[in-house]
Tab-separated table of C-alpha atoms (C1' of nucleotides) in Angstrom:
chain	number	residue	atom	x	y	z
A	1	MET	CA	-13.362	10.077	10.980
A	2	GLY	CA	-16.511	8.856	12.506
A	3	LEU	CA	-17.201	7.002	9.286
A	4	LYS	CA	-19.172	3.834	9.644
A	5	TYR	CA	-17.793	2.182	6.540
A	6	THR	CA	-14.052	1.947	6.407
A	7	LYS	CA	-11.757	-0.451	4.643
A	8	ILE	CA	-10.990	-3.827	6.146
A	9	LYS	CA	-7.770	-4.161	8.108
A	10	GLY	CA	-4.826	-4.938	5.884
A	11	THR	CA	-6.479	-3.736	2.674
A	12	ARG	CA	-5.805	-0.443	0.980
A	13	ASP	CA	-7.218	1.961	-1.563
A	14	ILE	CA	-5.080	2.706	-4.570
A	15	LEU	CA	-5.842	6.339	-5.312
A	16	PRO	CA	-5.428	7.912	-8.756
A	17	GLU	CA	-1.958	9.295	-8.079
A	18	GLU	CA	-0.615	5.920	-7.027
A	19	TYR	CA	-2.463	4.145	-9.812
A	20	SER	CA	-0.548	6.208	-12.342
A	21	LEU	CA	2.569	4.599	-10.940
A	22	TRP	CA	1.065	1.125	-11.096
A	23	ARG	CA	0.271	1.628	-14.743
A	24	GLU	CA	3.718	2.951	-15.478
A	25	LEU	CA	5.531	0.056	-13.792
A	26	LEU	CA	3.196	-2.565	-15.203
A	27	GLU	CA	3.713	-1.243	-18.705
A	28	ARG	CA	7.459	-1.669	-18.273
A	29	ALA	CA	6.921	-5.154	-16.886
A	30	PHE	CA	4.599	-6.257	-19.705
A	31	LYS	CA	7.125	-5.118	-22.248
A	32	ILE	CA	9.953	-7.049	-20.658
A	33	LEU	CA	7.929	-10.187	-19.983
A	34	ARG	CA	6.704	-10.144	-23.544
A	35	SER	CA	10.260	-10.031	-24.788
A	36	TYR	CA	11.073	-13.127	-22.738
A	37	GLY	CA	8.229	-15.003	-24.392
A	38	TYR	CA	5.747	-14.895	-21.527
A	39	ASN	CA	1.992	-14.842	-21.969
A	40	PHE	CA	-0.350	-13.560	-19.314
A	41	ILE	CA	-2.932	-15.560	-17.475
A	42	VAL	CA	-5.606	-14.766	-14.901
A	43	THR	CA	-7.147	-17.369	-12.638
A	44	PRO	CA	-10.170	-17.116	-10.322
A	45	THR	CA	-9.796	-15.225	-7.066
A	46	PHE	CA	-10.882	-18.280	-5.100
A	47	GLU	CA	-10.283	-21.974	-5.463
A	48	ARG	CA	-11.121	-25.151	-3.623
A	49	THR	CA	-9.338	-25.069	-0.288
A	50	GLU	CA	-8.047	-28.525	-1.144
A	51	LEU	CA	-5.848	-27.107	-3.929
A	52	PHE	CA	-3.860	-25.044	-1.473
A	53	ILE	CA	-3.759	-27.685	1.211
A	54	ARG	CA	-2.390	-30.129	-1.328
A	55	SER	CA	0.240	-27.749	-2.642
A	56	ILE	CA	1.256	-26.290	0.691
A	57	GLY	CA	1.187	-29.588	2.496
A	58	ASP	CA	0.679	-30.208	6.164
A	59	THR	CA	2.135	-26.932	7.419
A	60	THR	CA	-0.879	-26.519	9.642
A	61	ASP	CA	0.050	-23.050	10.809
A	62	ILE	CA	-0.377	-21.653	7.325
A	63	VAL	CA	-3.519	-23.580	6.557
A	64	GLU	CA	-5.257	-22.861	9.820
A	65	LYS	CA	-4.010	-19.403	10.656
A	66	GLU	CA	-3.106	-17.578	7.481
A	67	MET	CA	-5.655	-18.474	4.822
A	68	TYR	CA	-8.964	-16.796	4.084
A	69	THR	CA	-11.176	-19.843	4.017
A	70	PHE	CA	-14.961	-19.950	3.958
A	71	THR	CA	-17.782	-22.300	3.143
A	72	ASP	CA	-20.033	-21.484	0.204
A	73	ARG	CA	-23.742	-22.260	-0.064
A	74	GLY	CA	-23.068	-25.666	-1.505
A	75	GLY	CA	-21.093	-26.556	1.585
A	76	ARG	CA	-17.741	-26.570	-0.236
A	77	SER	CA	-14.692	-25.113	1.416
A	78	LEU	CA	-13.231	-22.313	-0.679
A	79	THR	CA	-10.149	-20.162	-0.129
A	80	LEU	CA	-9.100	-16.768	-1.457
A	81	ARG	CA	-5.820	-17.507	-3.228
A	82	PRO	CA	-2.832	-16.949	-0.936
A	83	GLU	CA	-0.372	-17.392	-3.795
A	84	GLY	CA	-0.327	-17.820	-7.546
A	85	THR	CA	1.693	-20.899	-8.349
A	86	ALA	CA	-0.837	-23.579	-7.426
A	87	PRO	CA	-3.745	-21.888	-9.265
A	88	VAL	CA	-1.625	-21.332	-12.379
A	89	VAL	CA	-0.453	-24.937	-12.387
A	90	ARG	CA	-4.052	-26.043	-11.838
A	91	ALA	CA	-5.128	-23.940	-14.842
A	92	TYR	CA	-2.229	-25.317	-16.872
A	93	LEU	CA	-3.392	-28.874	-16.213
A	94	GLU	CA	-7.124	-28.264	-16.442
A	95	ASN	CA	-6.829	-26.526	-19.813
A	96	HIS	CA	-4.409	-29.098	-21.221
A	97	LEU	CA	-1.739	-26.562	-22.038
A	98	ILE	CA	1.250	-28.072	-23.789
A	99	PRO	CA	4.718	-27.768	-22.304
A	100	PRO	CA	6.842	-25.766	-22.428
A	101	GLN	CA	4.689	-22.876	-21.213
A	102	LYS	CA	5.794	-19.459	-20.044
A	103	LEU	CA	2.941	-18.010	-18.023
A	104	ALA	CA	2.970	-14.644	-16.279
A	105	TYR	CA	0.403	-13.140	-13.972
A	106	PHE	CA	-0.480	-10.025	-12.034
A	107	MET	CA	-3.072	-10.964	-9.432
A	108	ASN	CA	-4.132	-10.018	-5.944
A	109	MET	CA	-3.478	-12.478	-3.117
A	110	PHE	CA	-4.934	-12.845	0.362
A	111	ARG	CA	-3.358	-13.854	3.635
A	112	ALA	CA	-4.913	-13.319	7.064
A	113	GLU	CA	-1.817	-11.950	8.760
A	114	ARG	CA	-1.341	-8.976	11.039
A	115	PRO	CA	-0.368	-6.110	8.777
A	116	GLN	CA	2.998	-4.430	9.121
A	117	LYS	CA	5.281	-2.448	6.842
A	118	GLY	CA	5.072	-4.022	3.381
A	119	ARG	CA	2.701	-6.718	4.545
A	120	PHE	CA	-1.006	-6.551	3.796
A	121	ARG	CA	-3.933	-8.926	3.877
A	122	GLU	CA	-4.682	-8.187	0.260
A	123	PHE	CA	-1.570	-7.694	-1.812
A	124	TRP	CA	-0.459	-8.004	-5.409
A	125	HIS	CA	1.909	-10.468	-6.987
A	126	LEU	CA	3.609	-10.144	-10.319
A	127	GLY	CA	4.882	-13.604	-11.081
A	128	VAL	CA	5.904	-16.080	-13.730
A	129	GLU	CA	5.845	-19.855	-14.072
A	130	PHE	CA	8.071	-21.518	-16.646
A	131	ILE	CA	6.584	-24.977	-16.886
A	132	GLY	CA	8.013	-28.040	-18.616
A	133	VAL	CA	11.727	-27.336	-18.804
A	134	ARG	CA	14.526	-28.598	-16.606
A	135	ASP	CA	17.866	-27.054	-17.447
A	136	PRO	CA	20.164	-24.746	-15.483
A	137	SER	CA	19.753	-22.117	-18.182
A	138	ALA	CA	16.004	-22.012	-17.479
A	139	ASP	CA	16.595	-21.441	-13.756
A	140	ALA	CA	19.147	-18.773	-14.549
A	141	GLU	CA	16.860	-17.084	-17.047
A	142	VAL	CA	14.076	-16.873	-14.474
A	143	VAL	CA	16.439	-15.463	-11.850
A	144	GLU	CA	17.846	-12.977	-14.318
A	145	LEU	CA	14.330	-11.929	-15.338
A	146	ALA	CA	13.284	-11.332	-11.725
A	147	TYR	CA	16.410	-9.327	-11.111
A	148	ARG	CA	15.932	-7.334	-14.258
A	149	LEU	CA	12.328	-6.451	-13.381
A	150	VAL	CA	13.224	-5.357	-9.874
A	151	HIS	CA	16.059	-3.310	-11.286
A	152	GLU	CA	13.790	-1.810	-13.937
A	153	PHE	CA	11.259	-0.856	-11.246
A	154	GLY	CA	13.902	1.274	-9.569
A	155	VAL	CA	13.992	-0.757	-6.358
A	156	LYS	CA	16.727	0.560	-4.105
A	157	GLU	CA	19.458	-1.413	-2.340
A	158	ILE	CA	18.799	-4.638	-4.222
A	159	LYS	CA	20.369	-7.850	-2.999
A	160	LEU	CA	19.938	-11.141	-4.817
A	161	GLU	CA	20.474	-14.215	-2.667
A	162	ILE	CA	20.541	-17.676	-4.122
A	163	ASN	CA	20.980	-21.228	-2.926
A	164	SER	CA	20.295	-24.796	-3.897
A	165	ILE	CA	18.026	-26.907	-1.748
A	166	GLY	CA	18.596	-30.041	-3.807
A	167	THR	CA	16.033	-32.806	-3.858
A	168	VAL	CA	13.475	-33.946	-1.327
A	169	GLU	CA	15.797	-36.843	-0.427
A	170	ASP	CA	18.776	-34.533	0.081
A	171	ARG	CA	16.740	-32.428	2.455
A	172	LYS	CA	15.471	-35.443	4.387
A	173	ARG	CA	19.023	-36.592	5.088
A	174	TYR	CA	20.132	-33.097	6.019
A	175	ARG	CA	17.164	-32.538	8.258
A	176	GLU	CA	18.147	-35.433	10.485
A	177	VAL	CA	21.724	-34.215	10.760
A	178	LEU	CA	20.588	-30.694	11.580
A	179	LEU	CA	18.085	-31.936	14.140
A	180	ASP	CA	20.836	-33.871	15.950
A	181	TYR	CA	22.940	-30.739	16.002
A	182	LEU	CA	20.109	-28.562	17.307
A	183	ARG	CA	18.967	-31.044	19.941
A	184	ALA	CA	22.463	-31.075	21.330
A	185	ARG	CA	22.240	-27.299	21.790
A	186	LYS	CA	18.650	-27.034	22.831
A	187	ASP	CA	19.497	-25.194	26.037
A	188	GLU	CA	21.188	-22.367	24.166
A	189	LEU	CA	18.242	-21.744	21.857
A	190	CYS	CA	15.603	-19.079	22.266
A	191	GLU	CA	12.062	-20.004	23.182
A	192	ASP	CA	10.750	-19.659	19.634
A	193	CYS	CA	13.499	-21.812	18.204
A	194	ARG	CA	12.944	-24.619	20.674
A	195	ARG	CA	9.370	-24.794	19.483
A	196	ARG	CA	10.365	-24.252	15.857
A	197	MET	CA	13.029	-26.954	16.011
A	198	GLU	CA	10.852	-30.032	15.677
A	199	ARG	CA	8.378	-28.545	13.234
A	200	ASN	CA	10.672	-26.669	10.874
A	201	PRO	CA	14.341	-27.050	11.844
A	202	LEU	CA	15.658	-25.434	8.668
A	203	ARG	CA	14.142	-22.149	9.766
A	204	VAL	CA	16.120	-22.049	12.990
A	205	LEU	CA	19.173	-20.994	11.039
A	206	ASP	CA	17.618	-17.709	9.968
A	207	CYS	CA	16.373	-16.879	13.440
A	208	LYS	CA	17.460	-13.334	14.233
A	209	ILE	CA	18.554	-14.337	17.718
A	210	ASP	CA	20.012	-17.799	17.335
A	211	GLY	CA	21.077	-17.780	13.703
A	212	PRO	CA	24.250	-15.766	14.237
A	213	LYS	CA	25.212	-17.996	17.192
A	214	LEU	CA	25.007	-21.251	15.241
A	215	LEU	CA	28.016	-20.648	13.061
A	216	ASP	CA	29.223	-24.230	13.007
A	217	ALA	CA	25.817	-25.670	12.096
A	218	PRO	CA	25.800	-28.244	9.294
A	219	LEU	CA	24.722	-26.714	5.982
A	220	LEU	CA	22.288	-28.118	3.467
A	221	THR	CA	24.796	-27.350	0.746
A	222	ASP	CA	27.129	-30.022	2.096
A	223	TYR	CA	24.460	-32.681	1.902
A	224	LEU	CA	23.441	-32.188	-1.707
A	225	SER	CA	23.875	-34.959	-4.224
A	226	GLN	CA	26.600	-34.540	-6.808
A	227	ALA	CA	23.962	-33.950	-9.476
A	228	SER	CA	22.349	-31.112	-7.542
A	229	LYS	CA	25.706	-29.534	-6.802
A	230	SER	CA	26.751	-29.455	-10.403
A	231	TYR	CA	23.269	-28.298	-11.499
A	232	PHE	CA	23.593	-25.376	-9.103
A	233	GLU	CA	27.110	-24.582	-10.297
A	234	ASP	CA	25.809	-24.424	-13.851
A	235	VAL	CA	23.041	-22.022	-12.824
A	236	LEU	CA	25.583	-19.761	-11.156
A	237	GLU	CA	27.835	-19.937	-14.185
A	238	TYR	CA	25.039	-18.622	-16.400
A	239	LEU	CA	24.374	-15.809	-13.976
A	240	ARG	CA	28.030	-14.815	-13.936
A	241	ARG	CA	28.170	-14.917	-17.691
A	242	TRP	CA	25.052	-12.751	-17.942
A	243	GLY	CA	26.340	-10.251	-15.439
A	244	VAL	CA	23.767	-10.836	-12.723
A	245	PRO	CA	25.248	-9.951	-9.345
A	246	PHE	CA	24.297	-12.542	-6.743
A	247	GLU	CA	25.307	-13.740	-3.347
A	248	VAL	CA	25.128	-17.394	-2.371
A	249	ASN	CA	23.296	-17.664	0.929
A	250	LYS	CA	23.838	-21.176	2.204
A	251	ARG	CA	21.115	-20.762	4.786
A	252	LEU	CA	18.404	-19.778	2.332
A	253	VAL	CA	15.700	-22.449	2.429
A	254	ARG	CA	12.155	-23.145	1.318
A	255	GLY	CA	9.580	-24.677	3.585
A	256	LEU	CA	7.548	-26.765	1.180
A	257	ASP	CA	8.282	-30.204	-0.155
A	258	TYR	CA	7.667	-29.573	-3.818
A	259	TYR	CA	10.589	-27.173	-4.098
A	260	THR	CA	13.791	-28.507	-5.624
A	261	GLU	CA	17.226	-27.260	-6.597
A	262	THR	CA	17.421	-23.509	-7.155
A	263	ALA	CA	15.910	-21.170	-4.552
A	264	PHE	CA	16.385	-17.427	-4.619
A	265	GLU	CA	15.210	-14.276	-2.990
A	266	ILE	CA	15.545	-10.601	-3.815
A	267	LYS	CA	15.780	-8.285	-0.846
A	268	SER	CA	15.822	-4.542	-0.502
A	269	GLY	CA	17.305	-2.469	2.280
A	270	ALA	CA	14.599	0.110	1.640
A	271	LEU	CA	11.970	-2.029	3.365
A	272	GLY	CA	11.269	-2.801	7.001
A	273	ALA	CA	11.504	-6.135	8.728
A	274	GLN	CA	9.795	-7.728	5.744
A	275	ASP	CA	12.655	-6.993	3.416
A	276	SER	CA	11.982	-9.429	0.584
A	277	VAL	CA	10.591	-7.951	-2.611
A	278	GLY	CA	10.257	-11.339	-4.192
A	279	GLY	CA	11.519	-14.840	-4.481
A	280	GLY	CA	11.222	-18.024	-6.397
A	281	GLY	CA	12.880	-21.157	-7.523
A	282	ARG	CA	12.422	-24.566	-9.039
A	283	TYR	CA	9.500	-26.770	-8.106
A	284	ASP	CA	9.805	-30.003	-9.993
A	285	GLY	CA	7.405	-31.780	-7.651
A	286	LEU	CA	4.287	-29.664	-7.798
A	287	VAL	CA	2.708	-30.473	-11.160
A	288	GLU	CA	2.671	-34.160	-10.338
A	289	GLU	CA	1.422	-33.417	-6.832
A	290	LEU	CA	-1.583	-31.687	-8.394
A	291	GLY	CA	-2.428	-34.694	-10.532
A	292	GLY	CA	-0.422	-34.054	-13.677
A	293	PRO	CA	2.433	-35.976	-15.237
A	294	PRO	CA	5.901	-35.440	-13.726
A	295	THR	CA	6.778	-31.996	-15.025
A	296	PRO	CA	9.651	-29.716	-14.075
A	297	ALA	CA	8.968	-26.026	-13.502
A	298	VAL	CA	10.586	-22.874	-12.207
A	299	GLY	CA	9.159	-19.468	-11.353
A	300	PHE	CA	9.048	-16.476	-9.073
A	301	ALA	CA	6.684	-13.930	-7.607
A	302	LEU	CA	7.386	-10.289	-6.842
A	303	GLY	CA	5.452	-8.477	-4.130
A	304	PHE	CA	4.201	-5.525	-6.120
A	305	ASP	CA	3.274	-3.474	-3.060
A	306	ARG	CA	6.769	-3.890	-1.675
A	307	VAL	CA	8.313	-3.044	-5.018
A	308	LEU	CA	6.455	0.261	-4.871
A	309	ILE	CA	7.669	0.983	-1.356
A	310	ALA	CA	11.245	0.002	-2.146
A	311	SER	CA	11.348	2.024	-5.341
A	312	GLY	CA	10.475	5.190	-3.457
A	313	LEU	CA	8.710	6.437	-6.578
A	314	GLN	CA	5.915	8.950	-6.256
A	315	GLY	CA	2.759	8.862	-8.279
A	316	TYR	CA	1.540	11.820	-10.228
A	317	ARG	CA	-1.718	13.357	-11.313
A	318	GLU	CA	-2.540	12.954	-14.967
A	319	PRO	CA	-2.666	16.469	-16.462
A	320	LEU	CA	-5.427	17.776	-18.702
A	321	ASP	CA	-4.852	18.954	-22.266
A	322	TYR	CA	-7.786	21.360	-22.325
A	323	PHE	CA	-10.232	22.912	-19.949
A	324	ILE	CA	-13.200	24.690	-21.468
A	325	ALA	CA	-14.614	27.723	-19.710
A	326	TYR	CA	-17.676	29.574	-20.923
A	327	LEU	CA	-19.894	32.571	-20.249
A	328	GLY	CA	-23.605	32.158	-20.894
A	329	ASP	CA	-25.858	29.356	-22.099
A	330	GLU	CA	-25.087	29.675	-25.764
A	331	ALA	CA	-21.367	29.589	-25.103
A	332	ARG	CA	-21.889	26.549	-22.887
A	333	GLU	CA	-23.479	24.669	-25.781
A	334	LYS	CA	-20.639	25.660	-28.050
A	335	GLY	CA	-18.254	24.525	-25.320
A	336	PHE	CA	-19.702	21.032	-25.264
A	337	GLU	CA	-19.451	20.890	-29.020
A	338	VAL	CA	-15.760	21.783	-28.930
A	339	LEU	CA	-15.286	19.355	-26.032
A	340	GLN	CA	-16.657	16.433	-28.040
A	341	ALA	CA	-14.466	17.271	-31.000
A	342	LEU	CA	-11.344	17.408	-28.839
A	343	ARG	CA	-12.151	14.123	-27.156
A	344	LYS	CA	-12.693	12.483	-30.505
A	345	ARG	CA	-9.152	13.555	-31.351
A	346	GLY	CA	-7.989	11.716	-28.234
A	347	LYS	CA	-7.343	14.842	-26.206
A	348	ARG	CA	-7.928	14.819	-22.488
A	349	ALA	CA	-10.473	17.593	-22.155
A	350	GLU	CA	-12.846	18.788	-19.455
A	351	ILE	CA	-15.545	21.405	-18.996
A	352	SER	CA	-17.326	22.852	-16.010
A	353	HIS	CA	-20.652	21.029	-15.952
A	354	GLU	CA	-22.003	23.377	-13.338
A	355	LYS	CA	-22.551	26.965	-14.362
A	356	LYS	CA	-20.047	28.924	-12.354
A	357	SER	CA	-18.271	32.239	-12.558
A	358	LEU	CA	-15.392	32.426	-14.992
A	359	LYS	CA	-13.080	32.812	-12.059
A	360	SER	CA	-14.264	29.542	-10.545
A	361	GLN	CA	-13.893	27.830	-13.868
A	362	MET	CA	-10.353	29.104	-14.243
A	363	LYS	CA	-9.570	27.900	-10.769
A	364	LEU	CA	-10.803	24.456	-11.696
A	365	ALA	CA	-8.724	24.536	-14.864
A	366	ASP	CA	-5.692	25.304	-12.782
A	367	ARG	CA	-6.415	22.636	-10.218
A	368	LEU	CA	-6.901	20.009	-12.899
A	369	GLY	CA	-3.516	20.866	-14.350
A	370	ALA	CA	-4.855	21.983	-17.727
A	371	ARG	CA	-2.286	22.861	-20.367
A	372	TYR	CA	-4.678	25.235	-22.098
A	373	ALA	CA	-7.899	26.905	-21.052
A	374	LEU	CA	-10.365	27.598	-23.832
A	375	ILE	CA	-12.602	30.561	-23.088
A	376	ILE	CA	-15.838	31.057	-24.946
A	377	GLY	CA	-18.025	34.147	-24.552
A	378	ASP	CA	-20.212	36.339	-26.736
A	379	GLU	CA	-17.272	37.848	-28.546
A	380	GLU	CA	-15.810	34.465	-29.463
A	381	LEU	CA	-19.224	33.136	-30.486
A	382	ALA	CA	-19.710	36.047	-32.859
A	383	ARG	CA	-16.279	35.545	-34.440
A	384	GLY	CA	-16.443	31.736	-34.551
A	385	VAL	CA	-13.285	31.344	-32.470
A	386	VAL	CA	-12.201	30.372	-28.961
A	387	LYS	CA	-9.720	32.209	-26.790
A	388	VAL	CA	-6.818	29.909	-26.033
A	389	ARG	CA	-4.998	30.666	-22.826
A	390	ASP	CA	-1.665	29.004	-22.192
A	391	MET	CA	-1.898	28.181	-18.508
A	392	GLU	CA	1.842	28.305	-17.990
A	393	THR	CA	2.766	31.515	-19.765
A	394	GLY	CA	-0.587	33.288	-19.595
A	395	GLU	CA	-0.302	33.996	-23.292
A	396	GLU	CA	-3.620	34.224	-25.123
A	397	LYS	CA	-4.707	34.043	-28.727
A	398	PHE	CA	-7.837	33.425	-30.745
A	399	LEU	CA	-8.153	30.272	-32.812
A	400	LYS	CA	-10.862	28.430	-34.663
A	401	PRO	CA	-11.694	25.180	-32.848
A	402	SER	CA	-10.343	23.208	-35.803
A	403	GLU	CA	-6.952	24.930	-35.462
A	404	LEU	CA	-6.359	23.873	-31.878
A	405	PRO	CA	-2.997	22.183	-31.268
B	1	G	C1'	-2.149	-15.057	18.321
B	2	U	C1'	1.834	-11.726	21.376
B	3	G	C1'	4.102	-6.881	22.458
B	4	A	C1'	5.021	-1.624	22.080
B	5	G	C1'	3.752	3.307	20.347
B	6	C	C1'	-0.013	6.593	18.648
B	7	G	C1'	-5.504	8.510	17.951
B	8	U	C1'	-7.609	16.682	18.507
B	9	A	C1'	-10.853	20.101	11.597
B	10	G	C1'	-9.863	16.999	4.962
B	11	C	C1'	-4.023	17.167	6.030
B	12	U	C1'	0.211	18.587	9.521
B	13	C	C1'	0.048	19.779	14.423
B	14	A	C1'	-0.907	23.372	19.086
B	15	A	C1'	-3.790	23.841	23.834
B	16	C	C1'	1.152	25.247	31.252
B	17	U	C1'	0.614	21.148	36.992
B	18	G	C1'	-7.549	19.489	34.813
B	19	G	C1'	-10.292	25.765	33.591
B	20	C	C1'	-14.340	29.037	27.189
B	21	A	C1'	-11.129	23.561	21.538
B	22	G	C1'	-6.924	26.796	18.257
B	23	A	C1'	-3.208	27.705	14.082
B	24	G	C1'	-1.046	26.710	9.311
B	25	C	C1'	-2.194	24.311	4.799
B	26	A	C1'	-6.406	22.659	1.937
B	27	U	C1'	-11.699	23.789	0.473
B	28	C	C1'	-15.468	27.506	-0.790
B	29	G	C1'	-16.681	32.738	-1.474
B	30	G	C1'	-15.282	37.957	-2.054
B	31	A	C1'	-11.673	42.108	-3.297
B	32	C	C1'	-11.438	41.629	-9.579
B	33	U	C1'	-19.985	40.460	-12.170
B	34	G	C1'	-14.404	38.095	-19.151
B	35	U	C1'	-9.383	35.091	-16.432
B	36	G	C1'	-6.153	30.403	-12.556
B	37	G	C1'	-1.348	29.971	-9.885
B	38	A	C1'	0.740	35.547	-5.956
B	39	U	C1'	-1.558	38.973	-2.107
B	40	C	C1'	-5.520	40.651	1.178
B	41	C	C1'	-10.466	39.817	3.516
B	42	G	C1'	-14.176	36.437	4.963
B	43	A	C1'	-16.840	31.678	5.537
B	44	G	C1'	-17.782	26.628	6.330
B	45	G	C1'	-15.800	22.572	8.720
B	46	G	C1'	-14.973	19.114	15.567
B	47	U	C1'	-19.745	14.667	19.765
B	48	U	C1'	-10.967	15.866	20.869
B	49	G	C1'	-11.895	7.526	17.769
B	50	G	C1'	-16.213	5.327	20.916
B	51	G	C1'	-18.267	4.050	25.897
B	52	G	C1'	-17.995	4.427	31.140
B	53	G	C1'	-15.794	6.549	35.686
B	54	U	C1'	-13.397	10.477	39.058
B	55	U	C1'	-14.315	15.932	39.480
B	56	C	C1'	-17.789	22.048	40.422
B	57	A	C1'	-15.117	21.310	35.732
B	58	A	C1'	-11.845	16.174	31.443
B	59	G	C1'	-8.606	16.856	24.942
B	60	U	C1'	-5.772	16.427	29.644
B	61	C	C1'	-6.549	11.655	35.134
B	62	C	C1'	-8.522	6.131	35.617
B	63	C	C1'	-10.978	1.661	33.309
B	64	C	C1'	-12.925	-0.726	28.958
B	65	U	C1'	-13.299	-0.815	23.752
B	66	C	C1'	-12.266	0.271	18.539
B	67	G	C1'	-8.797	1.914	14.939
B	68	C	C1'	-3.871	2.947	12.936
B	69	U	C1'	1.490	2.052	12.957
B	70	C	C1'	5.775	-0.867	13.904
B	71	A	C1'	7.884	-5.348	15.618
B	72	C	C1'	7.330	-10.689	17.088
B	73	C	C1'	5.014	-15.432	15.422
B	74	C	C1'	4.435	-17.091	10.396
B	75	C	C1'	6.207	-16.450	5.612
B	76	A	C1'	3.355	-20.354	0.318
RNA sequence: GUGAGCGUAGCUCAACUGGCAGAGCAUCGGACUGUGGAUCCGAGGGUUGGGGGUUCAAGUCCCCUCGCUCACCCCA
């Protein structure tokens, strides 16, 4: 309170207790991703603004309102990455990686939105991009992997929704049909939807107000080509066979042009209005869009911050193996000696750097969660031992430093 | 960008229709100068988010502003 320097709106500090949870969940994730053949990649925090404009397209709202864009000293327009797919594909092309590639990442992202529950201006994505393969089994594997991770993270009330959005051509045809339908009902639509209609008609169907009223609206599913339909059926068949519970949501869409075929989203009832913990799908158009050869790809991103909220898991403080307490200068020196030896053995050990009363030192030992307190005084010095106090039972015994457990 | 709710000690919250800013927890110290977690005693810690106004008097009423939270918009 009254502090001059506080964190920027929409950012947050990850304190030690929460970080312990990050580490725990990330370790589980690394293990799983490794087993699926993924390799990790990290790209720069900022890129040319052009990269994102090209990948996101002409959705001006996003470009103008939601991105952190600035001009550097050379006059170039740069943008803090709002998502991971375009940078990873850029890195894939720029470094001449050979398909197929399974790339995973854990990186922070930036979007200039008003914060709300589970939505921050700086947030973390755990994602994967499987580049160079087009087969229903690849889509299904990516979906299954996302589901498995979310499950492994302990996210509560998981719901996996999936749909096919076909090809760009399929969507173009459908868009016209849907627009005709919506225009005919313009008067019944809410204010937002009337505005939304011309710019992004597919979104009108998941409007909280109008969506439920438009039950007889034409569905994208019915306008897919035969090839897309059977591709989707094959994806679902794999999921069934692998025991992944899903729900087909025929209104699930993606806004950008480079998306194709499979689209999915994982939601959790443990979140607020922003109830998606992650999503993904196939994007066969993007690699070419960014200047590479036509290359199929599929991937997903999980919102790590939301995963944490939806898992309900609490962090914990890392306990100490030993705390060394001493009485007098000579004992202090001996204490540091023992401390070094313990640390060399990989033990988590601490000492009171400031000379304080034994009582204060014991208090510190307790607060730091020490398993054992080692007490060194004149008596111990003379006998070449330390007094080992079990902080749980209060039991004490004398041991030579080399005999410590 | 829009809307609503909330800002009092480090944390959780009190303070009747305007009348001396408090408690619990936490922190530090002492009771116990070689022993933590329990108990008892004590201490520190606040421009009541900030600014302005009304009033003899403002945490309380009015205006402005900042911050937080949630929702809308948007959602790559």
